[in-house]
């Protein structure tokens, strides 16, 4: 960093400005100090801005301005070596050690040019300020009075009047500026003559541009700006109070509400929120924006176009949809017969503006959903084609939301509106047909281009191969929508005489020095346990083991790990009882439990792999039922399936977790066998549509009879028997012993498997919930403890109250005594 950067970032933020300006009797006003002006001597009429140290007095035409470095230099501009000495003095005051640095001529020139230009812009603003209150500004002052601005209120703001080029040049020359400096400033503008001018300042109160505003309504261009000026900071952001701001378009849309008490209002200078302005909002640490743009009317010559303010509102929401800034909207039509907030406040008063801010504000995603609904309901009675178009547009918007925080808003506001639309099954058929036709068009277009290139280059065989591939691709798209098709065995390779492929495996287990299948691929399974036992932790550990290729139920580098994941695809972890923050904490605990403090290159590669293949999703606050109240696949299910297809990694999905199952079952599936069977069929349909042939695992609750017990079986699953019968694999997580006193030990065992053998394992659970398998000796000791305890219990007719449970340490002592004997 050079000296200017060190001063800005390390030294200035530590300066005690109150002490530096102590002789001017400073009074703390939160963002600035009110001080006595050294020039005009008016008490408390000047301000010292805390974020720049600038002292400025604009009251009564004073115009005094001085930098903190100049002030401590006894009013003499500190340049070159003098400036360096000031910085050294400041550094010593605040305890910042400066590096060895030789102040160069280039540094000095760059700093002086920057300060000189800033001083020129400030002097220009003061010249125009004085002109407004001279005879030159009579007409502009009258225009301001017509808008409800009296002289007392206009003097509170930095309004100025641009009289003429020659007038501005003359006044700037009087202040010592050269012709070259005036020309390069770009503020001598013939098209500004007769306009009100107002400075735009950055977060440090430096002038970065000027509005030149036509108050007569006679010009086609309402606002003009400096050609080389910046609009990277929204107008009035340097003064706006608070972290929740109102966004309007123009100068007076800001100033009229601001003068009526709305101090949290900013203007973007038109209908486009620029990238630089978004960066400035982040630097200002803003939490939320409420858009209140102009209530423009429909253009009768272009009836299909949205009004400019409405279109701009939608554009800004789309621009911020994945930003952490929360975006809210006052629909422009809430302004009634007023065109903009300036006119609204002048007509109706500030109380009316406060009323619409309190009662008309909606979340930006709800506004988008309402726009999509209004746009597609052309008939007023939702025909199937309109619903299909609605679903497609809603799906595209939902798919564009990648920010996890905003995905929660999507569920809370966007889907809440979309779900209210009455939808017939036929509309889904039209929707799916439209998707299929769009896919066909894409395939045809790509193939047409390839075939054309092959023919042009004389590669007829390649063209022929492409035509055959095209036919297969189109057939694939068309067959995807078929529920099933009958094929006799002679249409396949000989299934009776050829060897069948090996069963695909998601997780293997080492038992008796032999690798066996533990969890198959491509099946629906369930992990059953009581509340708080560790189902979600177990499922999330499995998910992270797959995408990081780390050992499952073990720690990284543990050679005793017995569960092996060899998959290469992605994992979707969809949790219904965990917020995004809950998921974040859960993932960090598991990553820490798996890798500890090991951040080697190999570990970082494993974690980086997860970024591309892991999709943790919270559906808290969302109706995530797969079956609607009419017994049909729900809109949520169809959107989820389409998203899984659309976002499937190149390697495919290996695992999809739905936890808890009750969030997805629908209203009757836990008690109605037919509904439960349909739910299982919908899960199998997901597997069939995904190229990765994933396993789907449900986290599911135990029934009351099984809760707290050890040695449960497949009947422990809560709900209808069709759920238990429908899954191909079930694992129960239960206390290691019936009394469940040792909470650090739980048992997992496979209670149902159509493809693998039974498996049982004691797990250790640490204070964070991280699960690891016991090593062989621990397992033997634990089983020995249970056997010893059972023998002790059976030898006594009465069991004393509060009987102490035997621990592993006790068993070790027994074994040692036996060995000594």
PDB file of C-alpha atoms in Angstrom, residues 89-327:
ATOM      1  CA  UNK A  89       2.177  13.114  12.995  1.00  0.00           C
ATOM      2  CA  UNK A  90      -1.243  11.455  12.746  1.00  0.00           C
ATOM      3  CA  UNK A  91       0.362   7.977  12.615  1.00  0.00           C
ATOM      4  CA  UNK A  92       2.294   8.701  15.808  1.00  0.00           C
ATOM      5  CA  UNK A  93      -0.895   9.939  17.533  1.00  0.00           C
ATOM      6  CA  UNK A  94      -2.849   6.750  16.750  1.00  0.00           C
ATOM      7  CA  UNK A  95       0.029   4.283  17.129  1.00  0.00           C
ATOM      8  CA  UNK A  96       0.408   3.164  13.510  1.00  0.00           C
ATOM      9  CA  UNK A  97       3.965   2.279  12.484  1.00  0.00           C
ATOM     10  CA  UNK A  98       4.676   3.508   8.961  1.00  0.00           C
ATOM     11  CA  UNK A  99       6.914   1.501   6.625  1.00  0.00           C
ATOM     12  CA  UNK A 100      10.026   3.094   5.209  1.00  0.00           C
ATOM     13  CA  UNK A 101       8.621   5.143   2.373  1.00  0.00           C
ATOM     14  CA  UNK A 102      10.138   7.805   0.138  1.00  0.00           C
ATOM     15  CA  UNK A 103       7.472  10.279  -0.963  1.00  0.00           C
ATOM     16  CA  UNK A 104       7.877  10.649  -4.730  1.00  0.00           C
ATOM     17  CA  UNK A 105       7.052  13.510  -7.041  1.00  0.00           C
ATOM     18  CA  UNK A 106       4.436  11.303  -8.769  1.00  0.00           C
ATOM     19  CA  UNK A 107       2.729  10.608  -5.419  1.00  0.00           C
ATOM     20  CA  UNK A 108       2.645  14.276  -4.603  1.00  0.00           C
ATOM     21  CA  UNK A 109       1.317  15.239  -8.027  1.00  0.00           C
ATOM     22  CA  UNK A 110      -1.387  12.564  -7.942  1.00  0.00           C
ATOM     23  CA  UNK A 111      -2.563  13.616  -4.509  1.00  0.00           C
ATOM     24  CA  UNK A 112      -2.532  17.335  -5.354  1.00  0.00           C
ATOM     25  CA  UNK A 113      -4.451  16.798  -8.613  1.00  0.00           C
ATOM     26  CA  UNK A 114      -7.096  14.789  -6.804  1.00  0.00           C
ATOM     27  CA  UNK A 115      -7.519  17.422  -4.096  1.00  0.00           C
ATOM     28  CA  UNK A 116      -7.396  20.316  -6.566  1.00  0.00           C
ATOM     29  CA  UNK A 117     -10.203  18.844  -8.665  1.00  0.00           C
ATOM     30  CA  UNK A 118     -12.287  18.165  -5.566  1.00  0.00           C
ATOM     31  CA  UNK A 119     -11.789  21.776  -4.457  1.00  0.00           C
ATOM     32  CA  UNK A 120     -12.802  23.061  -7.925  1.00  0.00           C
ATOM     33  CA  UNK A 121     -16.034  21.010  -7.859  1.00  0.00           C
ATOM     34  CA  UNK A 122     -16.813  22.280  -4.381  1.00  0.00           C
ATOM     35  CA  UNK A 123     -16.156  25.883  -5.459  1.00  0.00           C
ATOM     36  CA  UNK A 124     -18.379  25.363  -8.515  1.00  0.00           C
ATOM     37  CA  UNK A 125     -21.180  24.128  -6.253  1.00  0.00           C
ATOM     38  CA  UNK A 126     -20.766  27.201  -4.028  1.00  0.00           C
ATOM     39  CA  UNK A 127     -20.795  29.586  -7.052  1.00  0.00           C
ATOM     40  CA  UNK A 128     -24.086  28.083  -8.285  1.00  0.00           C
ATOM     41  CA  UNK A 129     -25.484  28.173  -4.736  1.00  0.00           C
ATOM     42  CA  UNK A 130     -24.881  31.923  -4.531  1.00  0.00           C
ATOM     43  CA  UNK A 131     -26.265  32.421  -8.062  1.00  0.00           C
ATOM     44  CA  UNK A 132     -29.573  30.796  -7.075  1.00  0.00           C
ATOM     45  CA  UNK A 133     -30.128  33.463  -4.414  1.00  0.00           C
ATOM     46  CA  UNK A 134     -29.115  36.329  -6.706  1.00  0.00           C
ATOM     47  CA  UNK A 135     -31.225  38.037  -9.361  1.00  0.00           C
ATOM     48  CA  UNK A 136     -30.046  35.415 -11.875  1.00  0.00           C
ATOM     49  CA  UNK A 137     -31.934  32.667 -10.043  1.00  0.00           C
ATOM     50  CA  UNK A 138     -35.329  34.399  -9.679  1.00  0.00           C
ATOM     51  CA  UNK A 139     -37.159  32.148 -12.141  1.00  0.00           C
ATOM     52  CA  UNK A 140     -35.666  28.921 -10.741  1.00  0.00           C
ATOM     53  CA  UNK A 141     -36.542  29.976  -7.199  1.00  0.00           C
ATOM     54  CA  UNK A 142     -40.103  30.616  -8.382  1.00  0.00           C
ATOM     55  CA  UNK A 143     -40.178  27.106  -9.910  1.00  0.00           C
ATOM     56  CA  UNK A 144     -39.034  25.663  -6.600  1.00  0.00           C
ATOM     57  CA  UNK A 145     -41.675  27.621  -4.683  1.00  0.00           C
ATOM     58  CA  UNK A 146     -44.347  26.237  -7.023  1.00  0.00           C
ATOM     59  CA  UNK A 147     -43.199  22.745  -6.039  1.00  0.00           C
ATOM     60  CA  UNK A 148     -43.748  23.620  -2.386  1.00  0.00           C
ATOM     61  CA  UNK A 149     -40.170  24.639  -1.551  1.00  0.00           C
ATOM     62  CA  UNK A 150     -39.852  27.962   0.319  1.00  0.00           C
ATOM     63  CA  UNK A 151     -36.529  29.752   0.682  1.00  0.00           C
ATOM     64  CA  UNK A 152     -35.984  28.471   4.202  1.00  0.00           C
ATOM     65  CA  UNK A 153     -36.180  24.833   3.130  1.00  0.00           C
ATOM     66  CA  UNK A 154     -34.210  25.277  -0.110  1.00  0.00           C
ATOM     67  CA  UNK A 155     -31.316  26.794   1.833  1.00  0.00           C
ATOM     68  CA  UNK A 156     -31.085  23.568   3.858  1.00  0.00           C
ATOM     69  CA  UNK A 157     -29.967  21.741   0.716  1.00  0.00           C
ATOM     70  CA  UNK A 158     -27.152  22.329  -1.783  1.00  0.00           C
ATOM     71  CA  UNK A 159     -29.314  23.683  -4.630  1.00  0.00           C
ATOM     72  CA  UNK A 160     -27.491  25.839  -7.138  1.00  0.00           C
ATOM     73  CA  UNK A 161     -28.370  27.730 -10.341  1.00  0.00           C
ATOM     74  CA  UNK A 162     -26.319  27.440 -13.550  1.00  0.00           C
ATOM     75  CA  UNK A 163     -26.447  30.912 -15.083  1.00  0.00           C
ATOM     76  CA  UNK A 164     -24.104  30.622 -18.084  1.00  0.00           C
ATOM     77  CA  UNK A 165     -20.761  29.259 -19.228  1.00  0.00           C
ATOM     78  CA  UNK A 166     -19.085  32.653 -19.166  1.00  0.00           C
ATOM     79  CA  UNK A 167     -20.416  33.372 -15.691  1.00  0.00           C
ATOM     80  CA  UNK A 168     -19.028  30.073 -14.330  1.00  0.00           C
ATOM     81  CA  UNK A 169     -15.641  30.529 -16.055  1.00  0.00           C
ATOM     82  CA  UNK A 170     -15.298  34.060 -14.747  1.00  0.00           C
ATOM     83  CA  UNK A 171     -16.091  33.078 -11.158  1.00  0.00           C
ATOM     84  CA  UNK A 172     -13.721  30.082 -11.227  1.00  0.00           C
ATOM     85  CA  UNK A 173     -10.902  32.242 -12.646  1.00  0.00           C
ATOM     86  CA  UNK A 174     -11.508  34.693  -9.821  1.00  0.00           C
ATOM     87  CA  UNK A 175     -10.784  31.814  -7.441  1.00  0.00           C
ATOM     88  CA  UNK A 176      -7.457  31.081  -9.136  1.00  0.00           C
ATOM     89  CA  UNK A 177      -8.260  28.232 -11.499  1.00  0.00           C
ATOM     90  CA  UNK A 178      -6.581  28.101 -14.919  1.00  0.00           C
ATOM     91  CA  UNK A 179      -8.337  27.760 -18.290  1.00  0.00           C
ATOM     92  CA  UNK A 180      -6.958  24.215 -18.569  1.00  0.00           C
ATOM     93  CA  UNK A 181      -8.332  23.203 -15.149  1.00  0.00           C
ATOM     94  CA  UNK A 182     -11.740  24.678 -15.996  1.00  0.00           C
ATOM     95  CA  UNK A 183     -11.886  22.937 -19.403  1.00  0.00           C
ATOM     96  CA  UNK A 184     -10.855  19.553 -17.994  1.00  0.00           C
ATOM     97  CA  UNK A 185     -13.445  19.781 -15.201  1.00  0.00           C
ATOM     98  CA  UNK A 186     -16.340  19.259 -17.693  1.00  0.00           C
ATOM     99  CA  UNK A 187     -18.652  21.532 -15.702  1.00  0.00           C
ATOM    100  CA  UNK A 188     -18.839  24.341 -18.274  1.00  0.00           C
ATOM    101  CA  UNK A 189     -21.871  23.130 -20.191  1.00  0.00           C
ATOM    102  CA  UNK A 190     -24.099  25.213 -22.444  1.00  0.00           C
ATOM    103  CA  UNK A 191     -26.913  22.652 -22.088  1.00  0.00           C
ATOM    104  CA  UNK A 192     -26.918  23.228 -18.302  1.00  0.00           C
ATOM    105  CA  UNK A 193     -27.802  26.901 -18.590  1.00  0.00           C
ATOM    106  CA  UNK A 194     -30.985  27.808 -16.703  1.00  0.00           C
ATOM    107  CA  UNK A 195     -31.053  24.558 -14.729  1.00  0.00           C
ATOM    108  CA  UNK A 196     -30.979  23.760 -11.046  1.00  0.00           C
ATOM    109  CA  UNK A 197     -27.740  21.922 -10.161  1.00  0.00           C
ATOM    110  CA  UNK A 198     -27.150  19.649  -7.190  1.00  0.00           C
ATOM    111  CA  UNK A 199     -24.032  17.620  -6.244  1.00  0.00           C
ATOM    112  CA  UNK A 200     -23.884  13.831  -5.977  1.00  0.00           C
ATOM    113  CA  UNK A 201     -21.420  12.755  -3.296  1.00  0.00           C
ATOM    114  CA  UNK A 202     -19.743   9.475  -2.433  1.00  0.00           C
ATOM    115  CA  UNK A 203     -19.697   7.853   0.996  1.00  0.00           C
ATOM    116  CA  UNK A 204     -16.817  10.141   2.002  1.00  0.00           C
ATOM    117  CA  UNK A 205     -18.752  13.283   0.952  1.00  0.00           C
ATOM    118  CA  UNK A 206     -16.496  13.885  -2.054  1.00  0.00           C
ATOM    119  CA  UNK A 207     -18.373  15.309  -5.060  1.00  0.00           C
ATOM    120  CA  UNK A 208     -18.445  12.726  -7.877  1.00  0.00           C
ATOM    121  CA  UNK A 209     -21.104  14.233 -10.177  1.00  0.00           C
ATOM    122  CA  UNK A 210     -23.854  16.845 -10.526  1.00  0.00           C
ATOM    123  CA  UNK A 211     -27.522  16.693 -11.424  1.00  0.00           C
ATOM    124  CA  UNK A 212     -28.544  19.484 -13.772  1.00  0.00           C
ATOM    125  CA  UNK A 213     -32.312  19.440 -13.404  1.00  0.00           C
ATOM    126  CA  UNK A 214     -34.895  21.073 -15.686  1.00  0.00           C
ATOM    127  CA  UNK A 215     -37.655  22.415 -13.408  1.00  0.00           C
ATOM    128  CA  UNK A 216     -39.646  23.977 -16.267  1.00  0.00           C
ATOM    129  CA  UNK A 217     -40.760  20.699 -17.866  1.00  0.00           C
ATOM    130  CA  UNK A 218     -39.806  22.093 -21.290  1.00  0.00           C
ATOM    131  CA  UNK A 219     -36.787  19.852 -21.959  1.00  0.00           C
ATOM    132  CA  UNK A 220     -37.001  16.266 -23.193  1.00  0.00           C
ATOM    133  CA  UNK A 221     -34.085  15.401 -20.877  1.00  0.00           C
ATOM    134  CA  UNK A 222     -35.138  15.963 -17.290  1.00  0.00           C
ATOM    135  CA  UNK A 223     -31.662  15.310 -15.839  1.00  0.00           C
ATOM    136  CA  UNK A 224     -28.216  15.955 -17.283  1.00  0.00           C
ATOM    137  CA  UNK A 225     -24.953  14.852 -15.702  1.00  0.00           C
ATOM    138  CA  UNK A 226     -21.229  15.563 -15.984  1.00  0.00           C
ATOM    139  CA  UNK A 227     -19.812  13.606 -18.921  1.00  0.00           C
ATOM    140  CA  UNK A 228     -16.896  12.230 -16.916  1.00  0.00           C
ATOM    141  CA  UNK A 229     -18.725  12.106 -13.603  1.00  0.00           C
ATOM    142  CA  UNK A 230     -19.678   8.939 -11.795  1.00  0.00           C
ATOM    143  CA  UNK A 231     -23.098   7.600 -10.813  1.00  0.00           C
ATOM    144  CA  UNK A 232     -21.523   4.737  -8.881  1.00  0.00           C
ATOM    145  CA  UNK A 233     -23.093   5.970  -5.630  1.00  0.00           C
ATOM    146  CA  UNK A 234     -26.869   6.419  -5.308  1.00  0.00           C
ATOM    147  CA  UNK A 235     -27.867  10.017  -4.732  1.00  0.00           C
ATOM    148  CA  UNK A 236     -28.099  10.921  -1.004  1.00  0.00           C
ATOM    149  CA  UNK A 237     -26.520   7.623   0.162  1.00  0.00           C
ATOM    150  CA  UNK A 238     -23.879   9.703   1.974  1.00  0.00           C
ATOM    151  CA  UNK A 239     -26.642  11.303   4.087  1.00  0.00           C
ATOM    152  CA  UNK A 240     -29.231   8.500   4.304  1.00  0.00           C
ATOM    153  CA  UNK A 241     -29.791   7.244   7.817  1.00  0.00           C
ATOM    154  CA  UNK A 242     -30.271   3.609   8.799  1.00  0.00           C
ATOM    155  CA  UNK A 243     -29.712   0.275   7.088  1.00  0.00           C
ATOM    156  CA  UNK A 244     -33.162  -0.100   5.494  1.00  0.00           C
ATOM    157  CA  UNK A 245     -33.510   2.354   2.632  1.00  0.00           C
ATOM    158  CA  UNK A 246     -36.234   3.549   0.249  1.00  0.00           C
ATOM    159  CA  UNK A 247     -35.138   3.677  -3.411  1.00  0.00           C
ATOM    160  CA  UNK A 248     -36.653   6.270  -5.764  1.00  0.00           C
ATOM    161  CA  UNK A 249     -35.688   7.518  -9.207  1.00  0.00           C
ATOM    162  CA  UNK A 250     -34.948  11.234  -9.240  1.00  0.00           C
ATOM    163  CA  UNK A 251     -33.563  14.227  -7.383  1.00  0.00           C
ATOM    164  CA  UNK A 252     -36.840  15.677  -6.100  1.00  0.00           C
ATOM    165  CA  UNK A 253     -38.206  12.184  -5.444  1.00  0.00           C
ATOM    166  CA  UNK A 254     -35.470  12.117  -2.784  1.00  0.00           C
ATOM    167  CA  UNK A 255     -35.485  15.690  -1.525  1.00  0.00           C
ATOM    168  CA  UNK A 256     -39.205  16.225  -1.057  1.00  0.00           C
ATOM    169  CA  UNK A 257     -39.667  13.144   1.185  1.00  0.00           C
ATOM    170  CA  UNK A 258     -36.310  13.857   2.881  1.00  0.00           C
ATOM    171  CA  UNK A 259     -37.392  17.382   3.792  1.00  0.00           C
ATOM    172  CA  UNK A 260     -40.587  15.877   5.229  1.00  0.00           C
ATOM    173  CA  UNK A 261     -38.778  13.573   7.624  1.00  0.00           C
ATOM    174  CA  UNK A 262     -37.923  10.500   5.482  1.00  0.00           C
ATOM    175  CA  UNK A 263     -34.180  10.433   6.109  1.00  0.00           C
ATOM    176  CA  UNK A 264     -33.608   6.911   4.757  1.00  0.00           C
ATOM    177  CA  UNK A 265     -34.265   7.673   1.068  1.00  0.00           C
ATOM    178  CA  UNK A 266     -31.883   7.456  -1.896  1.00  0.00           C
ATOM    179  CA  UNK A 267     -32.171   8.054  -5.655  1.00  0.00           C
ATOM    180  CA  UNK A 268     -30.610   6.013  -8.469  1.00  0.00           C
ATOM    181  CA  UNK A 269     -30.797   8.796 -11.072  1.00  0.00           C
ATOM    182  CA  UNK A 270     -33.210   7.062 -13.454  1.00  0.00           C
ATOM    183  CA  UNK A 271     -34.680   3.583 -13.826  1.00  0.00           C
ATOM    184  CA  UNK A 272     -31.477   1.538 -13.814  1.00  0.00           C
ATOM    185  CA  UNK A 273     -29.703   0.388 -10.654  1.00  0.00           C
ATOM    186  CA  UNK A 274     -26.053   0.190 -11.716  1.00  0.00           C
ATOM    187  CA  UNK A 275     -23.480  -2.383 -10.583  1.00  0.00           C
ATOM    188  CA  UNK A 276     -21.341   0.333  -8.986  1.00  0.00           C
ATOM    189  CA  UNK A 277     -24.354   1.524  -6.998  1.00  0.00           C
ATOM    190  CA  UNK A 278     -24.926  -2.014  -5.709  1.00  0.00           C
ATOM    191  CA  UNK A 279     -21.274  -2.135  -4.596  1.00  0.00           C
ATOM    192  CA  UNK A 280     -21.766   1.186  -2.776  1.00  0.00           C
ATOM    193  CA  UNK A 281     -24.817  -0.208  -0.964  1.00  0.00           C
ATOM    194  CA  UNK A 282     -22.733  -3.150   0.236  1.00  0.00           C
ATOM    195  CA  UNK A 283     -19.963  -0.831   1.434  1.00  0.00           C
ATOM    196  CA  UNK A 284     -22.559   1.197   3.330  1.00  0.00           C
ATOM    197  CA  UNK A 285     -23.701  -2.065   4.997  1.00  0.00           C
ATOM    198  CA  UNK A 286     -27.316  -1.688   3.909  1.00  0.00           C
ATOM    199  CA  UNK A 287     -29.705  -4.501   4.923  1.00  0.00           C
ATOM    200  CA  UNK A 288     -32.733  -3.918   2.725  1.00  0.00           C
ATOM    201  CA  UNK A 289     -34.169  -1.777  -0.050  1.00  0.00           C
ATOM    202  CA  UNK A 290     -37.797  -0.805  -0.650  1.00  0.00           C
ATOM    203  CA  UNK A 291     -38.350   0.140  -4.296  1.00  0.00           C
ATOM    204  CA  UNK A 292     -40.722   3.105  -4.817  1.00  0.00           C
ATOM    205  CA  UNK A 293     -40.323   3.946  -8.492  1.00  0.00           C
ATOM    206  CA  UNK A 294     -42.415   6.203 -10.734  1.00  0.00           C
ATOM    207  CA  UNK A 295     -46.053   5.421 -11.441  1.00  0.00           C
ATOM    208  CA  UNK A 296     -45.699   5.695 -15.215  1.00  0.00           C
ATOM    209  CA  UNK A 297     -48.759   5.182 -17.421  1.00  0.00           C
ATOM    210  CA  UNK A 298     -49.192   2.669 -20.229  1.00  0.00           C
ATOM    211  CA  UNK A 299     -48.064   3.879 -23.624  1.00  0.00           C
ATOM    212  CA  UNK A 300     -51.194   3.663 -25.858  1.00  0.00           C
ATOM    213  CA  UNK A 301     -48.958   3.261 -28.897  1.00  0.00           C
ATOM    214  CA  UNK A 302     -47.284   0.203 -27.328  1.00  0.00           C
ATOM    215  CA  UNK A 303     -50.015  -1.486 -25.285  1.00  0.00           C
ATOM    216  CA  UNK A 304     -48.012  -4.690 -24.727  1.00  0.00           C
ATOM    217  CA  UNK A 305     -45.122  -2.845 -23.079  1.00  0.00           C
ATOM    218  CA  UNK A 306     -45.012  -2.495 -19.303  1.00  0.00           C
ATOM    219  CA  UNK A 307     -44.919   1.051 -17.901  1.00  0.00           C
ATOM    220  CA  UNK A 308     -41.330   2.187 -17.376  1.00  0.00           C
ATOM    221  CA  UNK A 309     -41.526   2.258 -13.561  1.00  0.00           C
ATOM    222  CA  UNK A 310     -43.073  -1.223 -13.413  1.00  0.00           C
ATOM    223  CA  UNK A 311     -40.506  -2.670 -15.810  1.00  0.00           C
ATOM    224  CA  UNK A 312     -37.685  -1.019 -13.870  1.00  0.00           C
ATOM    225  CA  UNK A 313     -39.017  -2.498 -10.613  1.00  0.00           C
ATOM    226  CA  UNK A 314     -38.965  -5.990 -12.131  1.00  0.00           C
ATOM    227  CA  UNK A 315     -35.504  -5.446 -13.633  1.00  0.00           C
ATOM    228  CA  UNK A 316     -34.046  -4.332 -10.286  1.00  0.00           C
ATOM    229  CA  UNK A 317     -35.576  -7.308  -8.437  1.00  0.00           C
ATOM    230  CA  UNK A 318     -34.009  -9.621 -11.024  1.00  0.00           C
ATOM    231  CA  UNK A 319     -30.682  -7.848 -10.640  1.00  0.00           C
ATOM    232  CA  UNK A 320     -30.768  -8.299  -6.843  1.00  0.00           C
ATOM    233  CA  UNK A 321     -32.486 -11.706  -6.686  1.00  0.00           C
ATOM    234  CA  UNK A 322     -29.316 -13.539  -5.601  1.00  0.00           C
ATOM    235  CA  UNK A 323     -27.932 -10.665  -3.540  1.00  0.00           C
ATOM    236  CA  UNK A 324     -28.022 -10.691   0.261  1.00  0.00           C
ATOM    237  CA  UNK A 325     -29.801  -7.317   0.150  1.00  0.00           C
ATOM    238  CA  UNK A 326     -33.455  -7.944   0.970  1.00  0.00           C
ATOM    239  CA  UNK A 327     -35.628  -6.296  -1.680  1.00  0.00           C
TER     240      UNK A 327
END
